[in-house]
Amino acid sequence: MATLILVRHGRSTANTAGLLAGWTPGVGLDEHGAGQAVALPDRLAGVPLAAAVTSPLQRCRETLAPLLAARPELPLHTDERIGECHYGDWSGRKLSELAGEPLMKIVQQHPSAAAFPGGESMRAMQARAVDAVREWNTRIEDEHGSDAVFLMCSHGDIIKSLVADALGMHLDLFQRIHVDPCSVTAVRYTPTRPFLLRLGDTGDLSPLIPRPAPAAEGESEGTGNAVVGGGAGAA
């Protein structure tokens, strides 16, 4: 089956402000994120793309804009199923404040049981994203052949949940996965199993340099907790 390239959107204004954006309108890329987006066409140079599929949210569309300008022939599709998790009442709130919510412990340790007030469950989030990937895999292969490559631009928690599915991991383990802004994750699907080819590839190793976790993001590896929504990545 086809090979899927998952691109997390570039660093957003919500990432740098330590906010859980969710589906909050008007959240675009910050200056660093815009630079990440400009670099994306060169990073993907030579990779033949049959199509691009994007979350409808602004930060994803802005991330793909330079790539689409460089490849005007590339078909673009929008699919709400790979849009950000619906965080409901948590949307727009500071991650540092949410860290004290009782639900955060469930989100971190037992996400398959987590449902956001006024939003959706993490199980529903993963299910819709996996359904989208499976359907697009079939469509791309039918239209372009089994060696086709296509791209999806989505969000941190969505990509993590898709990687967990590809690896046969329970959703309760998906907080062990991390993907930086504008990182590239690649999965090749076959009739018997998916193969994870890249995970969170940013083109450099600077994110591996130990550094203090930003307090505004509610901490991540330092305390063993994952950053809900994906975090701002390396500066």
JSON list of C-alpha atoms in Angstrom, two decimals:
[
{"chain": "A", "resi": 1, "resn": "MET", "atom": "CA", "xyz": [0.00, 0.00, 0.00]},
{"chain": "A", "resi": 2, "resn": "ALA", "atom": "CA", "xyz": [0.95, 3.67, -0.07]},
{"chain": "A", "resi": 3, "resn": "THR", "atom": "CA", "xyz": [3.55, 5.46, 2.04]},
{"chain": "A", "resi": 4, "resn": "LEU", "atom": "CA", "xyz": [2.21, 8.20, 4.29]},
{"chain": "A", "resi": 5, "resn": "ILE", "atom": "CA", "xyz": [4.29, 11.22, 5.28]},
{"chain": "A", "resi": 6, "resn": "LEU", "atom": "CA", "xyz": [2.85, 12.86, 8.40]},
{"chain": "A", "resi": 7, "resn": "VAL", "atom": "CA", "xyz": [3.92, 16.47, 8.97]},
{"chain": "A", "resi": 8, "resn": "ARG", "atom": "CA", "xyz": [3.08, 18.16, 12.22]},
{"chain": "A", "resi": 9, "resn": "HIS", "atom": "CA", "xyz": [2.28, 21.85, 11.68]},
{"chain": "A", "resi": 10, "resn": "GLY", "atom": "CA", "xyz": [5.03, 24.37, 12.37]},
{"chain": "A", "resi": 11, "resn": "ARG", "atom": "CA", "xyz": [5.38, 26.04, 15.74]},
{"chain": "A", "resi": 12, "resn": "SER", "atom": "CA", "xyz": [2.28, 28.09, 16.47]},
{"chain": "A", "resi": 13, "resn": "THR", "atom": "CA", "xyz": [1.52, 31.17, 18.52]},
{"chain": "A", "resi": 14, "resn": "ALA", "atom": "CA", "xyz": [-0.35, 28.91, 20.96]},
{"chain": "A", "resi": 15, "resn": "ASN", "atom": "CA", "xyz": [2.69, 26.64, 21.32]},
{"chain": "A", "resi": 16, "resn": "THR", "atom": "CA", "xyz": [4.92, 29.52, 22.35]},
{"chain": "A", "resi": 17, "resn": "ALA", "atom": "CA", "xyz": [2.26, 30.95, 24.67]},
{"chain": "A", "resi": 18, "resn": "GLY", "atom": "CA", "xyz": [1.83, 27.59, 26.39]},
{"chain": "A", "resi": 19, "resn": "LEU", "atom": "CA", "xyz": [-1.84, 27.36, 25.39]},
{"chain": "A", "resi": 20, "resn": "LEU", "atom": "CA", "xyz": [-3.83, 24.30, 24.40]},
{"chain": "A", "resi": 21, "resn": "ALA", "atom": "CA", "xyz": [-5.20, 25.56, 21.11]},
{"chain": "A", "resi": 22, "resn": "GLY", "atom": "CA", "xyz": [-7.50, 22.75, 20.03]},
{"chain": "A", "resi": 23, "resn": "TRP", "atom": "CA", "xyz": [-9.94, 24.11, 17.44]},
{"chain": "A", "resi": 24, "resn": "THR", "atom": "CA", "xyz": [-9.64, 27.72, 18.64]},
{"chain": "A", "resi": 25, "resn": "PRO", "atom": "CA", "xyz": [-9.85, 29.89, 15.49]},
{"chain": "A", "resi": 26, "resn": "GLY", "atom": "CA", "xyz": [-7.09, 32.29, 14.48]},
{"chain": "A", "resi": 27, "resn": "VAL", "atom": "CA", "xyz": [-4.13, 30.25, 15.74]},
{"chain": "A", "resi": 28, "resn": "GLY", "atom": "CA", "xyz": [-1.41, 30.54, 13.12]},
{"chain": "A", "resi": 29, "resn": "LEU", "atom": "CA", "xyz": [2.33, 29.98, 12.93]},
{"chain": "A", "resi": 30, "resn": "ASP", "atom": "CA", "xyz": [4.73, 32.17, 14.87]},
{"chain": "A", "resi": 31, "resn": "GLU", "atom": "CA", "xyz": [7.86, 33.55, 13.19]},
{"chain": "A", "resi": 32, "resn": "HIS", "atom": "CA", "xyz": [9.87, 30.42, 13.90]},
{"chain": "A", "resi": 33, "resn": "GLY", "atom": "CA", "xyz": [7.05, 28.20, 12.68]},
{"chain": "A", "resi": 34, "resn": "ALA", "atom": "CA", "xyz": [6.79, 30.19, 9.46]},
{"chain": "A", "resi": 35, "resn": "GLY", "atom": "CA", "xyz": [10.50, 29.58, 8.92]},
{"chain": "A", "resi": 36, "resn": "GLN", "atom": "CA", "xyz": [9.99, 25.88, 9.50]},
{"chain": "A", "resi": 37, "resn": "ALA", "atom": "CA", "xyz": [7.26, 25.90, 6.84]},
{"chain": "A", "resi": 38, "resn": "VAL", "atom": "CA", "xyz": [9.53, 27.70, 4.35]},
{"chain": "A", "resi": 39, "resn": "ALA", "atom": "CA", "xyz": [12.16, 24.98, 4.85]},
{"chain": "A", "resi": 40, "resn": "LEU", "atom": "CA", "xyz": [9.71, 22.13, 4.25]},
{"chain": "A", "resi": 41, "resn": "PRO", "atom": "CA", "xyz": [9.87, 22.09, 0.40]},
{"chain": "A", "resi": 42, "resn": "ASP", "atom": "CA", "xyz": [13.64, 21.59, 0.44]},
{"chain": "A", "resi": 43, "resn": "ARG", "atom": "CA", "xyz": [13.37, 18.87, 3.07]},
{"chain": "A", "resi": 44, "resn": "LEU", "atom": "CA", "xyz": [10.92, 17.01, 0.83]},
{"chain": "A", "resi": 45, "resn": "ALA", "atom": "CA", "xyz": [12.80, 17.71, -2.41]},
{"chain": "A", "resi": 46, "resn": "GLY", "atom": "CA", "xyz": [12.95, 14.63, -4.56]},
{"chain": "A", "resi": 47, "resn": "VAL", "atom": "CA", "xyz": [10.07, 12.91, -2.77]},
{"chain": "A", "resi": 48, "resn": "PRO", "atom": "CA", "xyz": [7.26, 12.36, -5.29]},
{"chain": "A", "resi": 49, "resn": "LEU", "atom": "CA", "xyz": [3.95, 13.27, -3.68]},
{"chain": "A", "resi": 50, "resn": "ALA", "atom": "CA", "xyz": [0.70, 12.08, -5.19]},
{"chain": "A", "resi": 51, "resn": "ALA", "atom": "CA", "xyz": [-1.44, 14.32, -2.98]},
{"chain": "A", "resi": 52, "resn": "ALA", "atom": "CA", "xyz": [-1.50, 16.37, 0.20]},
{"chain": "A", "resi": 53, "resn": "VAL", "atom": "CA", "xyz": [-4.24, 16.17, 2.82]},
{"chain": "A", "resi": 54, "resn": "THR", "atom": "CA", "xyz": [-4.54, 18.78, 5.54]},
{"chain": "A", "resi": 55, "resn": "SER", "atom": "CA", "xyz": [-6.36, 19.46, 8.75]},
{"chain": "A", "resi": 56, "resn": "PRO", "atom": "CA", "xyz": [-8.68, 22.41, 8.17]},
{"chain": "A", "resi": 57, "resn": "LEU", "atom": "CA", "xyz": [-7.02, 24.45, 10.92]},
{"chain": "A", "resi": 58, "resn": "GLN", "atom": "CA", "xyz": [-5.05, 27.59, 10.04]},
{"chain": "A", "resi": 59, "resn": "ARG", "atom": "CA", "xyz": [-1.69, 26.45, 11.40]},
{"chain": "A", "resi": 60, "resn": "CYS", "atom": "CA", "xyz": [-1.71, 23.39, 9.15]},
{"chain": "A", "resi": 61, "resn": "ARG", "atom": "CA", "xyz": [-2.75, 25.30, 6.06]},
{"chain": "A", "resi": 62, "resn": "GLU", "atom": "CA", "xyz": [0.01, 27.87, 6.70]},
{"chain": "A", "resi": 63, "resn": "THR", "atom": "CA", "xyz": [2.54, 25.06, 7.11]},
{"chain": "A", "resi": 64, "resn": "LEU", "atom": "CA", "xyz": [1.71, 23.62, 3.69]},
{"chain": "A", "resi": 65, "resn": "ALA", "atom": "CA", "xyz": [1.55, 26.98, 1.86]},
{"chain": "A", "resi": 66, "resn": "PRO", "atom": "CA", "xyz": [5.26, 27.09, 0.84]},
{"chain": "A", "resi": 67, "resn": "LEU", "atom": "CA", "xyz": [5.16, 23.45, -0.30]},
{"chain": "A", "resi": 68, "resn": "LEU", "atom": "CA", "xyz": [2.08, 24.10, -2.43]},
{"chain": "A", "resi": 69, "resn": "ALA", "atom": "CA", "xyz": [3.71, 27.20, -3.90]},
{"chain": "A", "resi": 70, "resn": "ALA", "atom": "CA", "xyz": [6.75, 25.12, -4.84]},
{"chain": "A", "resi": 71, "resn": "ARG", "atom": "CA", "xyz": [4.56, 22.34, -6.26]},
{"chain": "A", "resi": 72, "resn": "PRO", "atom": "CA", "xyz": [1.52, 24.02, -7.80]},
{"chain": "A", "resi": 73, "resn": "GLU", "atom": "CA", "xyz": [0.49, 20.74, -9.43]},
{"chain": "A", "resi": 74, "resn": "LEU", "atom": "CA", "xyz": [0.13, 18.98, -6.07]},
{"chain": "A", "resi": 75, "resn": "PRO", "atom": "CA", "xyz": [-3.54, 18.21, -5.30]},
{"chain": "A", "resi": 76, "resn": "LEU", "atom": "CA", "xyz": [-4.66, 19.45, -1.89]},
{"chain": "A", "resi": 77, "resn": "HIS", "atom": "CA", "xyz": [-7.53, 17.95, 0.09]},
{"chain": "A", "resi": 78, "resn": "THR", "atom": "CA", "xyz": [-8.96, 18.91, 3.48]},
{"chain": "A", "resi": 79, "resn": "ASP", "atom": "CA", "xyz": [-10.14, 16.28, 5.95]},
{"chain": "A", "resi": 80, "resn": "GLU", "atom": "CA", "xyz": [-11.62, 17.24, 9.34]},
{"chain": "A", "resi": 81, "resn": "ARG", "atom": "CA", "xyz": [-10.86, 13.77, 10.66]},
{"chain": "A", "resi": 82, "resn": "ILE", "atom": "CA", "xyz": [-7.17, 14.65, 10.95]},
{"chain": "A", "resi": 83, "resn": "GLY", "atom": "CA", "xyz": [-7.98, 17.93, 12.67]},
{"chain": "A", "resi": 84, "resn": "GLU", "atom": "CA", "xyz": [-6.83, 18.52, 16.23]},
{"chain": "A", "resi": 85, "resn": "CYS", "atom": "CA", "xyz": [-8.44, 16.74, 19.15]},
{"chain": "A", "resi": 86, "resn": "HIS", "atom": "CA", "xyz": [-11.60, 18.49, 20.30]},
{"chain": "A", "resi": 87, "resn": "TYR", "atom": "CA", "xyz": [-10.43, 19.55, 23.77]},
{"chain": "A", "resi": 88, "resn": "GLY", "atom": "CA", "xyz": [-13.76, 21.20, 24.55]},
{"chain": "A", "resi": 89, "resn": "ASP", "atom": "CA", "xyz": [-13.66, 23.35, 27.69]},
{"chain": "A", "resi": 90, "resn": "TRP", "atom": "CA", "xyz": [-9.90, 22.93, 27.87]},
{"chain": "A", "resi": 91, "resn": "SER", "atom": "CA", "xyz": [-9.38, 24.74, 24.55]},
{"chain": "A", "resi": 92, "resn": "GLY", "atom": "CA", "xyz": [-7.51, 28.03, 24.84]},
{"chain": "A", "resi": 93, "resn": "ARG", "atom": "CA", "xyz": [-6.43, 27.42, 28.45]},
{"chain": "A", "resi": 94, "resn": "LYS", "atom": "CA", "xyz": [-2.84, 27.50, 29.71]},
{"chain": "A", "resi": 95, "resn": "LEU", "atom": "CA", "xyz": [-1.21, 24.09, 29.94]},
{"chain": "A", "resi": 96, "resn": "SER", "atom": "CA", "xyz": [0.39, 25.13, 33.22]},
{"chain": "A", "resi": 97, "resn": "GLU", "atom": "CA", "xyz": [-3.11, 25.59, 34.69]},
{"chain": "A", "resi": 98, "resn": "LEU", "atom": "CA", "xyz": [-4.45, 22.38, 33.19]},
{"chain": "A", "resi": 99, "resn": "ALA", "atom": "CA", "xyz": [-1.61, 20.42, 34.81]},
{"chain": "A", "resi": 100, "resn": "GLY", "atom": "CA", "xyz": [-3.50, 20.70, 38.11]},
{"chain": "A", "resi": 101, "resn": "GLU", "atom": "CA", "xyz": [-6.78, 19.32, 36.73]},
{"chain": "A", "resi": 102, "resn": "PRO", "atom": "CA", "xyz": [-7.65, 15.79, 37.98]},
{"chain": "A", "resi": 103, "resn": "LEU", "atom": "CA", "xyz": [-8.35, 14.76, 34.38]},
{"chain": "A", "resi": 104, "resn": "MET", "atom": "CA", "xyz": [-4.73, 15.45, 33.41]},
{"chain": "A", "resi": 105, "resn": "LYS", "atom": "CA", "xyz": [-3.58, 12.38, 35.32]},
{"chain": "A", "resi": 106, "resn": "ILE", "atom": "CA", "xyz": [-5.97, 10.27, 33.23]},
{"chain": "A", "resi": 107, "resn": "VAL", "atom": "CA", "xyz": [-4.80, 11.96, 30.01]},
{"chain": "A", "resi": 108, "resn": "GLN", "atom": "CA", "xyz": [-1.21, 11.09, 30.90]},
{"chain": "A", "resi": 109, "resn": "GLN", "atom": "CA", "xyz": [-1.56, 7.62, 32.37]},
{"chain": "A", "resi": 110, "resn": "HIS", "atom": "CA", "xyz": [-4.81, 6.17, 30.97]},
{"chain": "A", "resi": 111, "resn": "PRO", "atom": "CA", "xyz": [-5.68, 8.20, 27.86]},
{"chain": "A", "resi": 112, "resn": "SER", "atom": "CA", "xyz": [-8.05, 5.57, 26.51]},
{"chain": "A", "resi": 113, "resn": "ALA", "atom": "CA", "xyz": [-10.36, 6.52, 29.40]},
{"chain": "A", "resi": 114, "resn": "ALA", "atom": "CA", "xyz": [-9.94, 10.29, 28.95]},
{"chain": "A", "resi": 115, "resn": "ALA", "atom": "CA", "xyz": [-12.78, 12.41, 27.60]},
{"chain": "A", "resi": 116, "resn": "PHE", "atom": "CA", "xyz": [-12.49, 16.19, 27.55]},
{"chain": "A", "resi": 117, "resn": "PRO", "atom": "CA", "xyz": [-15.40, 18.14, 29.06]},
{"chain": "A", "resi": 118, "resn": "GLY", "atom": "CA", "xyz": [-17.45, 19.56, 26.21]},
{"chain": "A", "resi": 119, "resn": "GLY", "atom": "CA", "xyz": [-15.15, 17.83, 23.73]},
{"chain": "A", "resi": 120, "resn": "GLU", "atom": "CA", "xyz": [-14.30, 14.31, 22.60]},
{"chain": "A", "resi": 121, "resn": "SER", "atom": "CA", "xyz": [-12.58, 11.27, 24.02]},
{"chain": "A", "resi": 122, "resn": "MET", "atom": "CA", "xyz": [-9.04, 10.39, 23.04]},
{"chain": "A", "resi": 123, "resn": "ARG", "atom": "CA", "xyz": [-10.33, 7.04, 21.79]},
{"chain": "A", "resi": 124, "resn": "ALA", "atom": "CA", "xyz": [-12.68, 8.85, 19.41]},
{"chain": "A", "resi": 125, "resn": "MET", "atom": "CA", "xyz": [-9.82, 11.12, 18.29]},
{"chain": "A", "resi": 126, "resn": "GLN", "atom": "CA", "xyz": [-7.65, 8.15, 17.38]},
{"chain": "A", "resi": 127, "resn": "ALA", "atom": "CA", "xyz": [-10.48, 6.22, 15.71]},
{"chain": "A", "resi": 128, "resn": "ARG", "atom": "CA", "xyz": [-11.41, 9.05, 13.33]},
{"chain": "A", "resi": 129, "resn": "ALA", "atom": "CA", "xyz": [-7.78, 9.69, 12.41]},
{"chain": "A", "resi": 130, "resn": "VAL", "atom": "CA", "xyz": [-7.06, 6.01, 11.76]},
{"chain": "A", "resi": 131, "resn": "ASP", "atom": "CA", "xyz": [-10.23, 5.74, 9.65]},
{"chain": "A", "resi": 132, "resn": "ALA", "atom": "CA", "xyz": [-9.08, 8.73, 7.60]},
{"chain": "A", "resi": 133, "resn": "VAL", "atom": "CA", "xyz": [-5.63, 7.23, 6.98]},
{"chain": "A", "resi": 134, "resn": "ARG", "atom": "CA", "xyz": [-7.03, 3.86, 5.98]},
{"chain": "A", "resi": 135, "resn": "GLU", "atom": "CA", "xyz": [-9.47, 5.43, 3.53]},
{"chain": "A", "resi": 136, "resn": "TRP", "atom": "CA", "xyz": [-6.86, 7.74, 2.02]},
{"chain": "A", "resi": 137, "resn": "ASN", "atom": "CA", "xyz": [-4.39, 4.84, 1.71]},
{"chain": "A", "resi": 138, "resn": "THR", "atom": "CA", "xyz": [-6.92, 2.93, -0.37]},
{"chain": "A", "resi": 139, "resn": "ARG", "atom": "CA", "xyz": [-7.83, 5.96, -2.48]},
{"chain": "A", "resi": 140, "resn": "ILE", "atom": "CA", "xyz": [-4.22, 6.94, -3.18]},
{"chain": "A", "resi": 141, "resn": "GLU", "atom": "CA", "xyz": [-3.23, 3.38, -4.08]},
{"chain": "A", "resi": 142, "resn": "ASP", "atom": "CA", "xyz": [-6.25, 2.97, -6.35]},
{"chain": "A", "resi": 143, "resn": "GLU", "atom": "CA", "xyz": [-5.47, 6.24, -8.16]},
{"chain": "A", "resi": 144, "resn": "HIS", "atom": "CA", "xyz": [-1.65, 6.23, -8.16]},
{"chain": "A", "resi": 145, "resn": "GLY", "atom": "CA", "xyz": [-0.45, 2.69, -7.51]},
{"chain": "A", "resi": 146, "resn": "SER", "atom": "CA", "xyz": [1.02, 0.82, -4.57]},
{"chain": "A", "resi": 147, "resn": "ASP", "atom": "CA", "xyz": [4.30, 2.78, -4.63]},
{"chain": "A", "resi": 148, "resn": "ALA", "atom": "CA", "xyz": [2.59, 6.14, -4.22]},
{"chain": "A", "resi": 149, "resn": "VAL", "atom": "CA", "xyz": [3.57, 8.58, -1.48]},
{"chain": "A", "resi": 150, "resn": "PHE", "atom": "CA", "xyz": [1.17, 11.10, 0.01]},
{"chain": "A", "resi": 151, "resn": "LEU", "atom": "CA", "xyz": [1.36, 13.67, 2.77]},
{"chain": "A", "resi": 152, "resn": "MET", "atom": "CA", "xyz": [-0.89, 14.62, 5.65]},
{"chain": "A", "resi": 153, "resn": "CYS", "atom": "CA", "xyz": [-0.41, 17.79, 7.72]},
{"chain": "A", "resi": 154, "resn": "SER", "atom": "CA", "xyz": [-1.90, 17.35, 11.16]},
{"chain": "A", "resi": 155, "resn": "HIS", "atom": "CA", "xyz": [-1.33, 17.83, 14.89]},
{"chain": "A", "resi": 156, "resn": "GLY", "atom": "CA", "xyz": [0.78, 16.37, 17.67]},
{"chain": "A", "resi": 157, "resn": "ASP", "atom": "CA", "xyz": [-1.76, 14.18, 19.44]},
{"chain": "A", "resi": 158, "resn": "ILE", "atom": "CA", "xyz": [-3.24, 13.02, 16.13]},
{"chain": "A", "resi": 159, "resn": "ILE", "atom": "CA", "xyz": [0.15, 11.97, 14.77]},
{"chain": "A", "resi": 160, "resn": "LYS", "atom": "CA", "xyz": [1.11, 10.26, 18.02]},
{"chain": "A", "resi": 161, "resn": "SER", "atom": "CA", "xyz": [-2.12, 8.27, 17.97]},
{"chain": "A", "resi": 162, "resn": "LEU", "atom": "CA", "xyz": [-1.52, 7.24, 14.35]},
{"chain": "A", "resi": 163, "resn": "VAL", "atom": "CA", "xyz": [2.01, 6.10, 15.17]},
{"chain": "A", "resi": 164, "resn": "ALA", "atom": "CA", "xyz": [0.67, 4.07, 18.10]},
{"chain": "A", "resi": 165, "resn": "ASP", "atom": "CA", "xyz": [-1.81, 2.39, 15.76]},
{"chain": "A", "resi": 166, "resn": "ALA", "atom": "CA", "xyz": [0.91, 1.66, 13.20]},
{"chain": "A", "resi": 167, "resn": "LEU", "atom": "CA", "xyz": [3.11, 0.09, 15.88]},
{"chain": "A", "resi": 168, "resn": "GLY", "atom": "CA", "xyz": [0.27, -1.97, 17.34]},
{"chain": "A", "resi": 169, "resn": "MET", "atom": "CA", "xyz": [0.54, -0.05, 20.61]},
{"chain": "A", "resi": 170, "resn": "HIS", "atom": "CA", "xyz": [-2.39, 0.49, 22.93]},
{"chain": "A", "resi": 171, "resn": "LEU", "atom": "CA", "xyz": [-3.52, 4.10, 23.11]},
{"chain": "A", "resi": 172, "resn": "ASP", "atom": "CA", "xyz": [-2.53, 4.10, 26.79]},
{"chain": "A", "resi": 173, "resn": "LEU", "atom": "CA", "xyz": [1.11, 4.01, 25.63]},
{"chain": "A", "resi": 174, "resn": "PHE", "atom": "CA", "xyz": [0.90, 6.83, 23.09]},
{"chain": "A", "resi": 175, "resn": "GLN", "atom": "CA", "xyz": [2.19, 9.46, 25.52]},
{"chain": "A", "resi": 176, "resn": "ARG", "atom": "CA", "xyz": [5.58, 7.78, 25.17]},
{"chain": "A", "resi": 177, "resn": "ILE", "atom": "CA", "xyz": [5.77, 9.15, 21.60]},
{"chain": "A", "resi": 178, "resn": "HIS", "atom": "CA", "xyz": [6.94, 12.70, 20.86]},
{"chain": "A", "resi": 179, "resn": "VAL", "atom": "CA", "xyz": [6.81, 14.68, 17.61]},
{"chain": "A", "resi": 180, "resn": "ASP", "atom": "CA", "xyz": [8.19, 18.22, 17.30]},
{"chain": "A", "resi": 181, "resn": "PRO", "atom": "CA", "xyz": [6.59, 21.03, 15.25]},
{"chain": "A", "resi": 182, "resn": "CYS", "atom": "CA", "xyz": [7.15, 20.58, 11.51]},
{"chain": "A", "resi": 183, "resn": "SER", "atom": "CA", "xyz": [8.70, 17.17, 12.10]},
{"chain": "A", "resi": 184, "resn": "VAL", "atom": "CA", "xyz": [8.26, 14.42, 9.53]},
{"chain": "A", "resi": 185, "resn": "THR", "atom": "CA", "xyz": [6.97, 10.97, 10.44]},
{"chain": "A", "resi": 186, "resn": "ALA", "atom": "CA", "xyz": [6.67, 8.35, 7.70]},
{"chain": "A", "resi": 187, "resn": "VAL", "atom": "CA", "xyz": [4.69, 5.12, 7.70]},
{"chain": "A", "resi": 188, "resn": "ARG", "atom": "CA", "xyz": [4.67, 2.59, 4.87]},
{"chain": "A", "resi": 189, "resn": "TYR", "atom": "CA", "xyz": [1.52, 0.48, 4.86]},
{"chain": "A", "resi": 190, "resn": "THR", "atom": "CA", "xyz": [1.47, -3.07, 3.48]},
{"chain": "A", "resi": 191, "resn": "PRO", "atom": "CA", "xyz": [-1.29, -5.71, 3.34]},
{"chain": "A", "resi": 192, "resn": "THR", "atom": "CA", "xyz": [0.09, -7.40, 6.47]},
{"chain": "A", "resi": 193, "resn": "ARG", "atom": "CA", "xyz": [1.58, -4.62, 8.62]},
{"chain": "A", "resi": 194, "resn": "PRO", "atom": "CA", "xyz": [2.69, -0.98, 8.64]},
{"chain": "A", "resi": 195, "resn": "PHE", "atom": "CA", "xyz": [6.38, -0.05, 8.85]},
{"chain": "A", "resi": 196, "resn": "LEU", "atom": "CA", "xyz": [7.48, 3.07, 10.73]},
{"chain": "A", "resi": 197, "resn": "LEU", "atom": "CA", "xyz": [10.20, 4.62, 8.55]},
{"chain": "A", "resi": 198, "resn": "ARG", "atom": "CA", "xyz": [10.72, 7.95, 10.33]},
{"chain": "A", "resi": 199, "resn": "LEU", "atom": "CA", "xyz": [9.51, 9.36, 13.64]},
{"chain": "A", "resi": 200, "resn": "GLY", "atom": "CA", "xyz": [9.58, 13.07, 14.41]},
{"chain": "A", "resi": 201, "resn": "ASP", "atom": "CA", "xyz": [12.43, 13.78, 11.99]},
{"chain": "A", "resi": 202, "resn": "THR", "atom": "CA", "xyz": [13.31, 17.49, 12.06]},
{"chain": "A", "resi": 203, "resn": "GLY", "atom": "CA", "xyz": [16.44, 17.21, 9.94]},
{"chain": "A", "resi": 204, "resn": "ASP", "atom": "CA", "xyz": [18.79, 17.87, 12.86]},
{"chain": "A", "resi": 205, "resn": "LEU", "atom": "CA", "xyz": [19.57, 16.42, 16.29]},
{"chain": "A", "resi": 206, "resn": "SER", "atom": "CA", "xyz": [19.37, 19.60, 18.37]},
{"chain": "A", "resi": 207, "resn": "PRO", "atom": "CA", "xyz": [16.10, 18.49, 20.06]},
{"chain": "A", "resi": 208, "resn": "LEU", "atom": "CA", "xyz": [18.12, 15.69, 21.68]},
{"chain": "A", "resi": 209, "resn": "ILE", "atom": "CA", "xyz": [20.28, 18.16, 23.61]},
{"chain": "A", "resi": 210, "resn": "PRO", "atom": "CA", "xyz": [19.14, 18.12, 27.27]},
{"chain": "A", "resi": 211, "resn": "ARG", "atom": "CA", "xyz": [17.46, 21.37, 28.25]},
{"chain": "A", "resi": 212, "resn": "PRO", "atom": "CA", "xyz": [15.13, 22.60, 30.99]},
{"chain": "A", "resi": 213, "resn": "ALA", "atom": "CA", "xyz": [11.46, 22.04, 30.14]},
{"chain": "A", "resi": 214, "resn": "PRO", "atom": "CA", "xyz": [9.54, 25.32, 29.65]},
{"chain": "A", "resi": 215, "resn": "ALA", "atom": "CA", "xyz": [7.27, 25.84, 32.65]},
{"chain": "A", "resi": 216, "resn": "ALA", "atom": "CA", "xyz": [4.57, 27.36, 30.44]},
{"chain": "A", "resi": 217, "resn": "GLU", "atom": "CA", "xyz": [4.14, 24.06, 28.65]},
{"chain": "A", "resi": 218, "resn": "GLY", "atom": "CA", "xyz": [3.30, 22.19, 31.82]},
{"chain": "A", "resi": 219, "resn": "GLU", "atom": "CA", "xyz": [6.48, 20.08, 31.63]},
{"chain": "A", "resi": 220, "resn": "SER", "atom": "CA", "xyz": [7.10, 17.00, 29.56]},
{"chain": "A", "resi": 221, "resn": "GLU", "atom": "CA", "xyz": [9.96, 14.51, 29.86]},
{"chain": "A", "resi": 222, "resn": "GLY", "atom": "CA", "xyz": [11.26, 16.03, 33.10]},
{"chain": "A", "resi": 223, "resn": "THR", "atom": "CA", "xyz": [8.39, 14.69, 35.19]},
{"chain": "A", "resi": 224, "resn": "GLY", "atom": "CA", "xyz": [7.44, 11.86, 32.88]},
{"chain": "A", "resi": 225, "resn": "ASN", "atom": "CA", "xyz": [4.39, 13.72, 31.59]},
{"chain": "A", "resi": 226, "resn": "ALA", "atom": "CA", "xyz": [3.71, 14.33, 27.90]},
{"chain": "A", "resi": 227, "resn": "VAL", "atom": "CA", "xyz": [2.76, 17.77, 26.61]},
{"chain": "A", "resi": 228, "resn": "VAL", "atom": "CA", "xyz": [-0.90, 17.63, 25.65]},
{"chain": "A", "resi": 229, "resn": "GLY", "atom": "CA", "xyz": [-1.27, 18.99, 22.13]},
{"chain": "A", "resi": 230, "resn": "GLY", "atom": "CA", "xyz": [2.38, 18.36, 21.30]},
{"chain": "A", "resi": 231, "resn": "GLY", "atom": "CA", "xyz": [4.31, 21.35, 22.67]},
{"chain": "A", "resi": 232, "resn": "ALA", "atom": "CA", "xyz": [6.47, 23.97, 20.99]},
{"chain": "A", "resi": 233, "resn": "GLY", "atom": "CA", "xyz": [9.55, 21.85, 20.23]},
{"chain": "A", "resi": 234, "resn": "ALA", "atom": "CA", "xyz": [13.11, 23.13, 20.14]},
{"chain": "A", "resi": 235, "resn": "ALA", "atom": "CA", "xyz": [13.73, 26.84, 19.63]}
]
